[in-house]
Short mmCIF file of C-alpha atoms in Angstrom, two decimals:
data_model
loop_
_atom_site.label_atom_id
_atom_site.label_comp_id
_atom_site.label_asym_id
_atom_site.label_seq_id
_atom_site.Cartn_x
_atom_site.Cartn_y
_atom_site.Cartn_z
CA MET A 1 1.31 1.31 -13.64
CA ALA A 2 3.42 -0.85 -11.54
CA HIS A 3 2.88 0.57 -7.93
CA PRO A 4 0.37 1.63 -6.45
CA TYR A 5 1.62 5.40 -5.57
CA HIS A 6 2.10 5.45 -9.10
CA HIS A 7 -1.61 4.85 -9.17
CA ALA A 8 -1.93 7.58 -6.42
CA LEU A 9 0.06 10.37 -7.82
CA SER A 10 -2.33 9.81 -11.37
CA SER A 11 -5.08 10.46 -9.05
CA ALA A 12 -4.20 13.27 -7.42
CA LYS A 13 -3.16 14.55 -10.77
CA LYS A 14 -7.04 14.35 -11.52
CA TRP A 15 -8.79 14.64 -8.99
CA GLY A 16 -6.56 17.37 -6.87
CA GLY A 17 -5.05 17.02 -3.45
CA THR A 18 -2.54 15.31 -2.71
CA ALA A 19 -1.31 11.12 -3.68
CA GLU A 20 -1.75 10.64 0.18
CA ASP A 21 -5.34 10.68 -0.21
CA PHE A 22 -5.74 8.23 -2.62
CA LEU A 23 -2.78 5.71 -1.98
CA ASP A 24 -4.64 3.17 0.78
CA LEU A 25 -7.75 3.00 -2.11
CA HIS A 26 -4.85 1.68 -4.96
CA THR A 27 -3.27 -0.18 -2.47
CA TRP A 28 -6.01 -1.98 -1.50
CA PHE A 29 -6.24 -2.86 -5.64
CA ASP A 30 -2.83 -4.65 -5.52
CA GLU A 31 -2.53 -6.00 -2.14
CA SER A 32 -3.79 -9.49 -4.21
CA LYS A 33 0.52 -8.93 -5.23
CA MET A 34 0.62 -11.14 -1.16
CA ILE A 35 -0.95 -14.16 -3.41
CA THR A 36 0.69 -14.12 -6.56
CA ALA A 37 3.67 -11.08 -7.53
CA ASP A 38 2.69 -11.63 -10.61
CA PHE A 39 -0.21 -9.55 -13.56
CA ARG A 40 -2.23 -13.00 -12.08
CA HIS A 41 -2.70 -10.71 -8.60
CA ARG A 42 -5.02 -8.31 -11.06
CA ALA A 43 -7.41 -11.29 -11.35
CA LEU A 44 -8.84 -10.74 -8.39
CA ARG A 45 -9.90 -6.95 -8.15
CA HIS A 46 -9.09 -5.80 -11.63
CA HIS A 47 -12.54 -6.06 -12.62
CA ALA A 48 -16.49 -3.96 -12.71
CA GLU A 49 -16.96 -6.34 -9.24
CA GLY A 50 -14.07 -5.65 -7.88
CA ILE A 51 -14.47 -1.45 -8.29
CA PHE A 52 -17.77 -2.48 -7.12
CA MET A 53 -16.28 -4.11 -3.70
CA ALA A 54 -13.57 -1.14 -3.28
CA GLU A 55 -17.01 1.06 -2.45
CA ARG A 56 -18.13 -1.48 0.56
CA PHE A 57 -14.25 -1.06 2.06
CA PHE A 58 -13.71 2.91 1.84
CA GLY A 59 -17.51 4.09 0.97
CA HIS A 60 -19.21 5.66 -2.31
CA VAL A 61 -16.86 8.66 -1.78
CA LEU A 62 -13.51 10.41 -0.71
CA THR A 63 -12.96 13.55 0.46
CA LEU A 64 -9.43 14.67 -0.41
CA SER A 65 -7.57 16.94 1.92
CA THR A 66 -8.80 19.79 -0.09
CA GLY A 67 -11.85 19.20 -0.07
CA ARG A 68 -13.14 18.04 -2.59
CA VAL A 69 -14.69 15.17 -3.20
CA VAL A 70 -13.98 12.43 -4.88
CA PRO A 71 -16.66 8.83 -6.67
CA VAL A 72 -14.35 6.21 -5.29
CA ARG A 73 -16.22 4.14 -7.96
CA LEU A 74 -13.66 6.60 -10.85
CA ILE A 75 -11.09 6.24 -8.79
CA GLY A 76 -11.16 2.92 -9.04
CA GLU A 77 -11.98 2.58 -12.94
CA GLN A 78 -8.53 5.24 -13.48
CA HIS A 79 -6.32 2.27 -11.74
CA VAL A 80 -8.23 -0.75 -13.35
CA LEU A 81 -7.89 1.51 -17.00
CA GLU A 82 -4.20 2.49 -15.87
CA ASP A 83 -3.49 -1.24 -15.55
CA LEU A 84 -5.44 -2.92 -18.21
CA GLY A 85 -7.11 -0.77 -20.57
CA PHE A 86 -10.20 -1.74 -20.18
CA ILE A 87 -12.74 -3.04 -17.52
CA PRO A 88 -12.63 -6.36 -17.38
CA SER A 89 -15.42 -8.13 -16.20
CA PHE A 90 -14.54 -11.45 -13.35
CA ALA A 91 -16.18 -13.72 -16.44
CA ASP A 92 -13.53 -12.69 -18.18
CA TRP A 93 -10.48 -13.92 -15.65
CA VAL A 94 -12.05 -16.85 -15.17
CA LYS A 95 -12.51 -17.98 -19.10
CA CYS A 96 -8.91 -17.69 -19.29
CA ILE A 97 -8.63 -20.34 -16.25
CA ARG A 98 -7.26 -23.52 -17.51
CA PRO A 99 -9.58 -26.02 -15.39
CA GLU A 100 -7.80 -29.06 -14.29
CA PRO A 101 -8.95 -32.28 -12.10
CA TRP A 102 -8.59 -31.04 -9.26
CA MET A 103 -10.88 -27.95 -9.79
CA GLY A 104 -13.75 -29.70 -10.38
CA ARG A 105 -13.22 -32.93 -7.31
CA THR A 106 -15.65 -33.11 -4.89
CA LYS A 107 -16.03 -35.78 -1.54
CA ARG A 108 -18.35 -37.83 -0.82
CA LEU A 109 -20.54 -36.31 2.31
CA ALA A 110 -20.57 -37.98 5.40
CA VAL A 111 -23.99 -38.21 6.07
CA GLU A 112 -25.91 -40.17 8.69
CA THR A 113 -29.10 -41.95 7.72
CA ASP A 114 -29.93 -43.14 11.25
CA PRO A 115 -29.68 -40.98 14.49
CA PRO A 116 -26.83 -42.67 16.64
CA ALA A 117 -27.83 -45.92 18.91
CA ALA A 118 -28.03 -44.15 22.06
CA GLU A 119 -30.28 -41.02 21.00
CA ALA A 120 -32.42 -44.23 20.08
CA ALA A 121 -32.51 -46.19 23.51
#
Protein backbone atom coordinates (compact mmCIF):
# COMPACT_ATOMS: atom_id res chain seq x y z
CA MET A 1 0.00 0.00 0.00
CA ALA A 2 1.33 3.40 -0.88
CA HIS A 3 -1.45 5.91 -0.25
CA PRO A 4 -4.07 6.36 2.51
CA TYR A 5 -6.81 6.23 -0.14
CA HIS A 6 -5.81 2.70 -1.10
CA HIS A 7 -5.93 1.66 2.56
CA ALA A 8 -9.37 3.30 2.75
CA LEU A 9 -10.58 1.33 -0.28
CA SER A 10 -9.33 -1.84 1.38
CA SER A 11 -11.19 -0.96 4.59
CA ALA A 12 -14.41 -0.30 2.68
CA LYS A 13 -14.09 -3.66 0.99
CA LYS A 14 -13.55 -5.36 4.36
CA TRP A 15 -16.15 -3.55 6.50
CA GLY A 16 -18.51 -1.86 4.05
CA GLY A 17 -19.19 1.82 3.74
CA THR A 18 -17.15 4.07 1.49
CA ALA A 19 -13.47 4.90 1.25
CA GLU A 20 -14.32 8.37 2.58
CA ASP A 21 -15.55 6.76 5.82
CA PHE A 22 -12.00 5.58 6.51
CA LEU A 23 -9.83 8.17 4.79
CA ASP A 24 -9.17 10.47 7.76
CA LEU A 25 -7.96 7.58 9.92
CA HIS A 26 -5.63 6.18 7.25
CA THR A 27 -4.36 9.68 6.46
CA TRP A 28 -3.52 10.14 10.16
CA PHE A 29 -1.31 7.04 10.10
CA ASP A 30 0.62 8.41 7.11
CA GLU A 31 0.81 12.09 8.08
CA SER A 32 4.35 11.52 9.29
CA LYS A 33 5.35 11.52 5.61
CA MET A 34 5.47 15.30 6.09
CA ILE A 35 8.55 14.72 8.25
CA THR A 36 10.34 12.12 6.15
CA ALA A 37 8.95 11.01 2.82
CA ASP A 38 10.28 7.46 2.88
CA PHE A 39 9.46 4.30 4.83
CA ARG A 40 11.08 5.67 8.00
CA HIS A 41 7.99 7.80 8.61
CA ARG A 42 6.28 4.61 9.75
CA ALA A 43 8.39 4.50 12.93
CA LEU A 44 6.18 7.26 14.40
CA ARG A 45 2.76 5.56 14.19
CA HIS A 46 3.03 2.13 12.53
CA HIS A 47 3.30 0.07 15.71
CA ALA A 48 1.10 -1.24 18.52
CA GLU A 49 1.18 2.00 20.51
CA GLY A 50 0.34 4.00 17.37
CA ILE A 51 -2.76 1.86 16.89
CA PHE A 52 -3.89 2.60 20.46
CA MET A 53 -3.03 6.28 19.93
CA ALA A 54 -5.43 6.35 16.97
CA GLU A 55 -8.23 5.50 19.40
CA ARG A 56 -7.42 8.68 21.35
CA PHE A 57 -7.79 10.78 18.21
CA PHE A 58 -10.75 9.02 16.58
CA GLY A 59 -12.53 7.34 19.49
CA HIS A 60 -12.91 3.65 20.09
CA VAL A 61 -15.25 3.10 17.15
CA LEU A 62 -15.88 4.59 13.72
CA THR A 63 -19.49 4.81 12.56
CA LEU A 64 -19.66 4.30 8.80
CA SER A 65 -22.05 6.04 6.42
CA THR A 66 -24.07 2.80 6.40
CA GLY A 67 -24.50 2.97 10.18
CA ARG A 68 -22.17 0.04 10.82
CA VAL A 69 -19.81 0.52 13.76
CA VAL A 70 -16.19 -0.67 13.40
CA PRO A 71 -13.55 -0.60 16.14
CA VAL A 72 -10.82 1.93 15.32
CA ARG A 73 -8.21 -0.49 16.63
CA LEU A 74 -9.15 -3.06 13.97
CA ILE A 75 -8.82 -0.45 11.22
CA GLY A 76 -5.44 0.62 12.59
CA GLU A 77 -4.28 -2.99 12.72
CA GLN A 78 -5.38 -3.42 9.11
CA HIS A 79 -3.33 -0.37 8.05
CA VAL A 80 -0.14 -1.52 9.79
CA LEU A 81 -0.53 -5.12 8.62
CA GLU A 82 -1.00 -3.99 5.01
CA ASP A 83 2.16 -1.88 5.18
CA LEU A 84 4.45 -4.10 7.26
CA GLY A 85 2.96 -7.59 7.31
CA PHE A 86 2.93 -7.66 11.13
CA ILE A 87 2.36 -5.28 14.02
CA PRO A 88 5.67 -4.27 15.58
CA SER A 89 6.12 -2.63 18.95
CA PHE A 90 7.72 0.78 19.20
CA ALA A 91 10.72 -1.03 20.70
CA ASP A 92 11.08 -2.98 17.44
CA TRP A 93 11.58 0.33 15.63
CA VAL A 94 13.88 1.84 18.29
CA LYS A 95 16.28 -1.09 18.34
CA CYS A 96 16.94 -0.39 14.65
CA ILE A 97 18.09 3.18 15.31
CA ARG A 98 21.87 3.43 15.29
CA PRO A 99 22.90 5.54 18.28
CA GLU A 100 24.93 8.65 17.44
CA PRO A 101 27.02 10.67 19.93
CA TRP A 102 24.74 13.72 19.70
CA MET A 103 21.76 11.67 20.88
CA GLY A 104 23.18 11.19 24.38
CA ARG A 105 24.84 14.56 24.78
CA THR A 106 23.59 16.67 27.64
CA LYS A 107 24.42 20.20 28.68
CA ARG A 108 25.10 21.20 32.23
CA LEU A 109 22.04 22.93 33.61
CA ALA A 110 22.41 26.31 35.25
CA VAL A 111 21.34 25.74 38.84
CA GLU A 112 21.46 28.46 41.46
CA THR A 113 22.62 27.33 44.87
CA ASP A 114 22.30 30.72 46.61
CA PRO A 115 19.51 33.27 46.17
CA PRO A 116 20.46 36.37 44.15
CA ALA A 117 21.95 39.21 46.26
CA ALA A 118 18.86 41.43 45.79
CA GLU A 119 16.61 38.80 47.35
CA ALA A 120 18.96 38.20 50.31
CA ALA A 121 18.77 41.83 51.46
